[in-house]
Tab-separated table of C-alpha atoms and ligand atoms in Angstrom:
chain	number	residue	atom	x	y	z
B	1	MET	CA	-82.921	17.175	17.803
B	2	ILE	CA	-81.591	13.717	16.888
B	3	ILE	CA	-78.907	13.099	19.434
B	4	SER	CA	-77.872	9.605	18.388
B	5	ASP	CA	-78.944	7.079	15.782
B	6	ASN	CA	-78.938	3.858	17.710
B	7	THR	CA	-78.273	4.365	21.374
B	8	PHE	CA	-80.187	5.134	24.530
B	9	ILE	CA	-78.765	8.128	26.333
B	10	ALA	CA	-79.520	9.585	29.742
B	11	VAL	CA	-78.029	12.372	31.834
B	12	VAL	CA	-76.968	11.556	35.393
B	13	CYS	CA	-76.414	14.492	37.711
B	14	PHE	CA	-74.395	13.839	40.895
B	15	SER	CA	-73.890	17.528	41.594
B	16	LYS	CA	-76.161	20.136	43.212
B	17	LEU	CA	-74.010	22.824	41.584
B	18	ARG	CA	-74.784	21.513	38.115
B	19	LEU	CA	-78.397	20.491	38.629
B	20	GLN	CA	-79.860	23.511	36.808
B	21	GLN	CA	-77.421	23.054	33.897
B	22	ALA	CA	-78.255	19.330	33.696
B	23	LYS	CA	-82.004	20.043	33.752
B	24	GLU	CA	-81.704	22.614	30.953
B	25	PHE	CA	-79.573	20.229	28.873
B	26	CYS	CA	-82.207	17.501	29.288
B	27	VAL	CA	-85.089	19.794	28.338
B	28	THR	CA	-83.290	21.120	25.241
B	29	ASN	CA	-82.270	17.664	24.062
B	30	GLU	CA	-85.281	15.685	25.311
B	31	LEU	CA	-83.247	13.337	27.499
B	32	PRO	CA	-84.117	11.718	30.829
B	33	LEU	CA	-82.412	13.061	33.958
B	34	LEU	CA	-81.331	10.484	36.575
B	35	LYS	CA	-79.780	10.665	40.037
B	36	SER	CA	-77.572	7.600	39.601
B	37	LYS	CA	-76.233	5.351	36.836
B	38	SER	CA	-78.704	2.895	35.309
B	39	ASP	CA	-78.451	-0.363	33.365
B	40	ARG	CA	-81.194	0.844	31.019
B	41	TYR	CA	-79.056	3.354	29.133
B	42	ASP	CA	-76.083	2.550	26.894
B	43	LEU	CA	-74.563	6.005	27.130
B	44	GLN	CA	-74.785	8.242	30.187
B	45	LEU	CA	-73.584	11.834	30.399
B	46	LEU	CA	-72.357	12.219	33.971
B	47	PHE	CA	-72.427	15.684	35.572
B	48	HIS	CA	-70.026	15.966	38.545
B	49	ASP	CA	-69.223	19.215	40.409
B	50	ASP	CA	-66.283	19.938	38.146
B	51	LEU	CA	-66.116	17.318	35.410
B	52	ILE	CA	-68.671	16.239	32.791
B	53	GLU	CA	-67.932	12.825	31.234
B	54	LEU	CA	-69.628	10.406	28.862
B	55	PHE	CA	-69.924	6.867	30.236
B	56	ASP	CA	-70.332	3.883	27.895
B	57	ARG	CA	-72.022	1.017	29.754
B	58	GLN	CA	-70.998	-1.640	27.225
B	59	LEU	CA	-67.315	-0.660	27.273
B	60	GLN	CA	-67.393	0.261	30.990
B	61	ALA	CA	-65.317	3.308	30.098
B	62	SER	CA	-65.767	7.070	30.049
B	63	ILE	CA	-64.515	9.914	27.921
B	64	ALA	CA	-63.911	13.475	29.007
B	65	ILE	CA	-61.690	16.162	27.512
B	66	ASP	CA	-58.732	17.656	29.359
B	67	PHE	CA	-56.712	20.426	27.705
B	68	LEU	CA	-54.287	20.775	30.613
B	69	ARG	CA	-53.236	17.205	31.440
B	70	GLY	CA	-52.780	13.808	29.777
B	71	LYS	CA	-52.500	13.149	26.042
B	72	LEU	CA	-53.332	16.661	24.839
B	73	ALA	CA	-50.889	18.438	27.141
B	74	HIS	CA	-48.197	15.869	26.271
B	75	ARG	CA	-48.726	16.476	22.568
B	76	GLN	CA	-48.560	20.250	23.110
B	77	HIS	CA	-45.097	19.920	24.664
B	78	PHE	CA	-43.622	16.971	22.750
B	79	GLY	CA	-45.770	16.606	19.609
B	80	GLY	CA	-43.380	18.145	17.091
B	81	GLY	CA	-44.847	21.658	16.729
B	82	ARG	CA	-44.995	22.995	13.183
B	83	GLY	CA	-43.210	19.874	11.899
B	84	GLN	CA	-46.357	17.760	12.469
B	85	ALA	CA	-48.213	16.600	9.375
B	86	ILE	CA	-51.403	18.382	10.468
B	87	ALA	CA	-49.534	21.694	10.762
B	88	LYS	CA	-48.048	21.289	7.284
B	89	ALA	CA	-51.454	20.355	5.881
B	90	MET	CA	-52.982	23.548	7.288
B	91	GLY	CA	-50.184	25.660	5.785
B	92	ILE	CA	-48.815	26.787	9.176
B	93	LYS	CA	-45.383	28.381	8.746
B	94	SER	CA	-43.310	30.957	10.523
B	95	GLY	CA	-45.560	34.040	10.734
B	96	ILE	CA	-48.500	32.246	9.075
B	97	THR	CA	-51.241	30.945	11.368
B	98	PRO	CA	-54.389	30.465	9.281
B	99	ARG	CA	-57.872	31.038	10.649
B	100	VAL	CA	-59.413	27.554	10.793
B	101	LEU	CA	-63.012	26.348	10.774
B	102	ASP	CA	-62.980	22.827	12.274
B	103	THR	CA	-66.266	21.408	10.986
B	104	THR	CA	-66.007	18.106	12.894
B	105	ALA	CA	-64.697	19.100	16.319
B	106	GLY	CA	-65.253	15.745	18.085
B	107	LEU	CA	-63.064	15.564	21.178
B	108	ALA	CA	-61.268	18.745	20.018
B	109	ALA	CA	-57.830	17.108	19.971
B	110	ASP	CA	-56.880	18.367	16.499
B	111	ALA	CA	-58.385	21.792	17.209
B	112	PHE	CA	-56.329	22.062	20.396
B	113	VAL	CA	-53.108	21.156	18.545
B	114	LEU	CA	-53.817	23.880	15.966
B	115	ALA	CA	-54.690	26.386	18.698
B	116	THR	CA	-51.398	25.721	20.497
B	117	LEU	CA	-49.624	26.453	17.190
B	118	GLY	CA	-51.321	29.863	17.086
B	119	CYS	CA	-54.373	29.332	14.836
B	120	PRO	CA	-57.642	31.106	15.695
B	121	LEU	CA	-60.399	28.481	15.526
B	122	THR	CA	-64.127	28.030	15.307
B	123	LEU	CA	-65.165	24.500	16.274
B	124	ILE	CA	-68.422	23.070	14.964
B	125	GLU	CA	-69.854	19.922	16.549
B	126	ARG	CA	-73.289	18.594	15.688
B	127	SER	CA	-73.666	16.327	18.726
B	128	PRO	CA	-74.888	18.299	21.753
B	129	VAL	CA	-73.371	15.609	24.009
B	130	ILE	CA	-69.891	16.053	22.529
B	131	ALA	CA	-70.269	19.852	22.385
B	132	CYS	CA	-71.115	19.699	26.111
B	133	LEU	CA	-67.848	17.792	26.786
B	134	ILE	CA	-65.856	20.455	24.890
B	135	ASP	CA	-67.592	23.316	26.717
B	136	ASN	CA	-66.838	21.633	30.026
B	137	ALA	CA	-63.154	21.167	29.095
B	138	ILE	CA	-62.931	24.868	28.186
B	139	GLU	CA	-64.610	25.839	31.462
B	140	ARG	CA	-62.092	23.787	33.493
B	141	ALA	CA	-59.060	24.907	31.454
B	142	SER	CA	-59.978	28.585	31.467
B	143	LEU	CA	-58.467	28.970	34.950
B	144	SER	CA	-55.033	28.446	33.373
B	145	GLU	CA	-53.128	31.426	31.978
B	146	ASN	CA	-51.876	29.474	28.951
B	147	PHE	CA	-55.394	28.496	28.000
B	148	GLN	CA	-56.541	32.114	28.398
B	149	THR	CA	-54.101	32.967	25.581
B	150	ILE	CA	-55.805	30.350	23.388
B	151	LEU	CA	-59.251	31.746	24.233
B	152	LYS	CA	-58.148	35.305	23.390
B	153	GLN	CA	-56.709	34.116	20.079
B	154	GLY	CA	-60.080	32.450	19.265
B	155	PHE	CA	-61.429	29.051	20.336
B	156	GLU	CA	-65.184	29.177	19.956
B	157	VAL	CA	-67.484	26.116	19.989
B	158	ILE	CA	-70.805	26.044	18.134
B	159	ASN	CA	-73.253	23.149	18.429
B	160	CYS	CA	-74.845	22.708	15.004
B	161	ASP	CA	-74.448	20.848	11.743
B	162	ALA	CA	-71.498	22.275	9.805
B	163	ASN	CA	-73.438	22.137	6.529
B	164	ASP	CA	-76.097	24.439	8.012
B	165	TYR	CA	-73.404	26.698	9.485
B	166	ILE	CA	-71.567	27.082	6.162
B	167	ARG	CA	-74.782	27.615	4.180
B	168	HIS	CA	-75.844	30.345	6.624
B	169	ARG	CA	-72.417	32.041	6.500
B	170	LEU	CA	-72.443	31.988	2.697
B	171	ALA	CA	-75.996	33.374	2.527
B	172	THR	CA	-75.174	36.235	4.906
B	173	GLY	CA	-71.827	37.065	3.241
B	174	LYS	CA	-69.715	36.413	6.344
B	175	PRO	CA	-65.901	36.411	5.882
B	176	ALA	CA	-64.410	33.005	5.037
B	177	PRO	CA	-61.904	31.156	7.213
B	178	ASP	CA	-58.546	30.465	5.523
B	179	VAL	CA	-58.832	26.718	6.051
B	180	ILE	CA	-61.785	24.412	6.550
B	181	TYR	CA	-60.883	21.167	8.287
B	182	ILE	CA	-62.936	17.966	8.040
B	183	ASP	CA	-62.180	14.863	10.116
B	184	PRO	CA	-65.035	12.415	9.491
B	185	MET	CA	-65.555	9.267	11.542
B	186	TYR	CA	-63.122	6.686	10.207
B	187	PRO	CA	-64.520	3.849	8.092
B	188	GLU	CA	-65.273	0.783	10.201
B	189	ARG	CA	-62.438	-1.748	10.546
B	190	LYS	CA	-62.915	-5.461	11.077
B	191	LYS	CA	-60.669	-5.592	14.130
B	192	SER	CA	-62.390	-3.271	16.584
B	193	ALA	CA	-59.310	-3.476	18.837
B	194	LEU	CA	-57.662	-1.212	16.269
B	195	VAL	CA	-60.141	1.535	17.096
B	196	LYS	CA	-59.230	3.459	20.235
B	197	LYS	CA	-61.760	3.358	23.081
B	198	ASP	CA	-62.678	7.036	22.839
B	199	MET	CA	-63.412	6.611	19.122
B	200	GLN	CA	-65.478	3.473	19.880
B	201	ILE	CA	-67.587	5.565	22.257
B	202	LEU	CA	-68.021	8.210	19.545
B	203	GLN	CA	-69.115	5.454	17.129
B	204	HIS	CA	-71.726	4.234	19.648
B	205	LEU	CA	-72.972	7.803	19.948
B	206	HIS	CA	-73.116	8.631	16.273
B	207	GLY	CA	-73.920	5.396	14.488
B	208	LYS	CA	-72.960	5.305	10.828
B	209	ALA	CA	-74.510	8.550	9.561
B	210	ASP	CA	-72.053	10.201	7.192
B	211	ASN	CA	-72.412	13.386	5.191
B	212	THR	CA	-68.774	14.056	4.414
B	213	ALA	CA	-69.120	14.355	0.625
B	214	GLU	CA	-71.772	17.082	1.095
B	215	LEU	CA	-69.594	18.770	3.712
B	216	LEU	CA	-66.633	18.806	1.328
B	217	GLU	CA	-68.720	20.447	-1.414
B	218	ASN	CA	-69.999	23.150	0.965
B	219	ALA	CA	-66.512	23.698	2.387
B	220	LEU	CA	-65.087	24.201	-1.107
B	221	LEU	CA	-67.661	26.944	-1.736
B	222	TYR	CA	-66.753	28.779	1.473
B	223	ALA	CA	-63.041	28.276	2.353
B	224	GLY	CA	-60.614	31.122	1.613
B	225	LYS	CA	-57.511	29.087	0.806
B	226	ARG	CA	-57.911	25.338	1.278
B	227	VAL	CA	-59.995	22.475	2.589
B	228	VAL	CA	-58.177	19.716	4.454
B	229	VAL	CA	-59.748	16.267	4.946
B	230	LYS	CA	-58.169	13.814	7.398
B	231	ARG	CA	-58.221	10.165	6.312
B	232	PRO	CA	-56.706	6.922	7.570
B	233	ILE	CA	-53.700	6.109	5.393
B	234	TYR	CA	-55.494	3.016	3.959
B	235	ALA	CA	-58.755	4.814	3.037
B	236	GLU	CA	-59.938	6.295	-0.234
B	237	ALA	CA	-60.667	10.009	-0.674
B	238	VAL	CA	-64.105	10.998	0.637
B	239	SER	CA	-65.560	11.770	-2.790
B	240	SER	CA	-64.761	11.385	-6.470
B	241	ARG	CA	-62.873	14.696	-6.318
B	242	THR	CA	-59.124	14.154	-6.446
B	243	PRO	CA	-57.208	16.145	-3.832
B	244	ASP	CA	-54.599	18.615	-5.171
B	245	THR	CA	-51.997	17.276	-2.787
B	246	CYS	CA	-51.626	15.015	0.262
B	247	ILE	CA	-49.505	15.178	3.386
B	248	LYS	CA	-48.877	11.791	4.970
B	249	SER	CA	-47.801	10.594	8.385
B	250	LYS	CA	-47.479	6.962	9.518
B	251	LYS	CA	-51.205	6.229	9.940
B	252	THR	CA	-52.895	9.367	8.643
B	253	ARG	CA	-53.268	11.185	5.344
B	254	TYR	CA	-54.393	14.796	4.942
B	255	ASP	CA	-56.072	15.356	1.561
B	256	ILE	CA	-55.715	19.004	0.553
B	257	TYR	CA	-58.120	20.732	-1.831
B	258	THR	CA	-56.783	24.142	-2.854
B	259	ILE	CA	-59.216	26.966	-3.575
B	260	LYS	CA	-58.597	28.422	-7.016
B	261	LYS	CA	-59.889	31.991	-7.084
B	262	MET	CA	-61.307	33.269	-10.392
B	263	ALA	CA	-59.447	36.275	-11.848
B	264	GLU	CA	-61.544	39.410	-11.176
D	301	SAM	C1	-63.737	11.695	14.075
D	301	SAM	S1	-64.575	12.848	15.066
D	301	SAM	C2	-63.505	14.234	15.009
D	301	SAM	C3	-62.327	14.084	15.916
D	301	SAM	C4	-61.589	15.392	16.126
D	301	SAM	N1	-60.912	15.833	14.920
D	301	SAM	C5	-60.614	15.290	17.259
D	301	SAM	O1	-59.418	15.591	17.057
D	301	SAM	O2	-61.027	14.952	18.377
D	301	SAM	C6	-65.890	13.403	14.056
D	301	SAM	C7	-66.850	14.365	14.774
D	301	SAM	O3	-67.472	15.165	13.781
D	301	SAM	C8	-68.827	15.380	14.122
D	301	SAM	N2	-69.520	15.664	12.852
D	301	SAM	C9	-69.676	14.834	11.782
D	301	SAM	N3	-70.335	15.463	10.795
D	301	SAM	C10	-70.613	16.720	11.245
D	301	SAM	C11	-71.288	17.845	10.690
D	301	SAM	N4	-71.834	17.784	9.483
D	301	SAM	N5	-71.382	18.958	11.432
D	301	SAM	C12	-70.843	19.028	12.678
D	301	SAM	N6	-70.201	17.987	13.276
D	301	SAM	C13	-70.088	16.851	12.562
D	301	SAM	C14	-69.252	14.083	14.793
D	301	SAM	O4	-70.352	14.341	15.642
D	301	SAM	C15	-67.971	13.673	15.526
D	301	SAM	O5	-67.999	14.139	16.858
């Protein structure tokens, strides 16, 4: 499996408890396993007893996901609930909590917001490194009662390419989600200071590969009600298709493509 386009990655395991898990991850993804950090690798997935984090040697910074503390928990309590642009874009209203397929899970921030608003979710992430960070965040959060409610409602992570996932679901006649959500990597900006550190680390991991136009076409074939694409406010739509409507916030635009069902 191609894990990254342009970066050397290694796994560093500091924990006896996680050694077997780290070994299996390395075998599956053909990555070297180290006992301590090394200057030879740009990105290093660090396995501690509890936490798994991704360390970027160039930025001297790490990312990990935490559903219980920090930014995500703050947004859950003070983020504006159903009044947020993302909630409106999904069609969340009193008594309506659509089933969402998040095709670009990333650090699962948007998925977590939607889950806290009551949406059942399937998260698709093609990078095994990022999927590993999400799995670890779920493992740590699952001790909390509030997060158990989210898990019961539906918060499943699948490590694969969303195009393959959708094609397989279509071919096997599986029920469609109400909404398919796409949040591609943002177009590169000249001033890298404008890109947050966690997104810079994602860019180092993923390079510039982009298949969003193909993903939009597949999503339109499969979604029950709508496809929502997140864009920076300054960016063009992801393909020549014009969205049916847009919901805007200060820095972000949600392009909404409504599914028109043929009369039977
Ligand atoms: C901008 S990030 C998403 C951020 C996410 N919405 C959040 O709130 O944290 C984009 C992510 O989508 C993933 N991705 C891009 N194309 C994909 C595809 N075709 N299938 C699955 N994952 C994909 C990338 O690996 C990356 O982690």
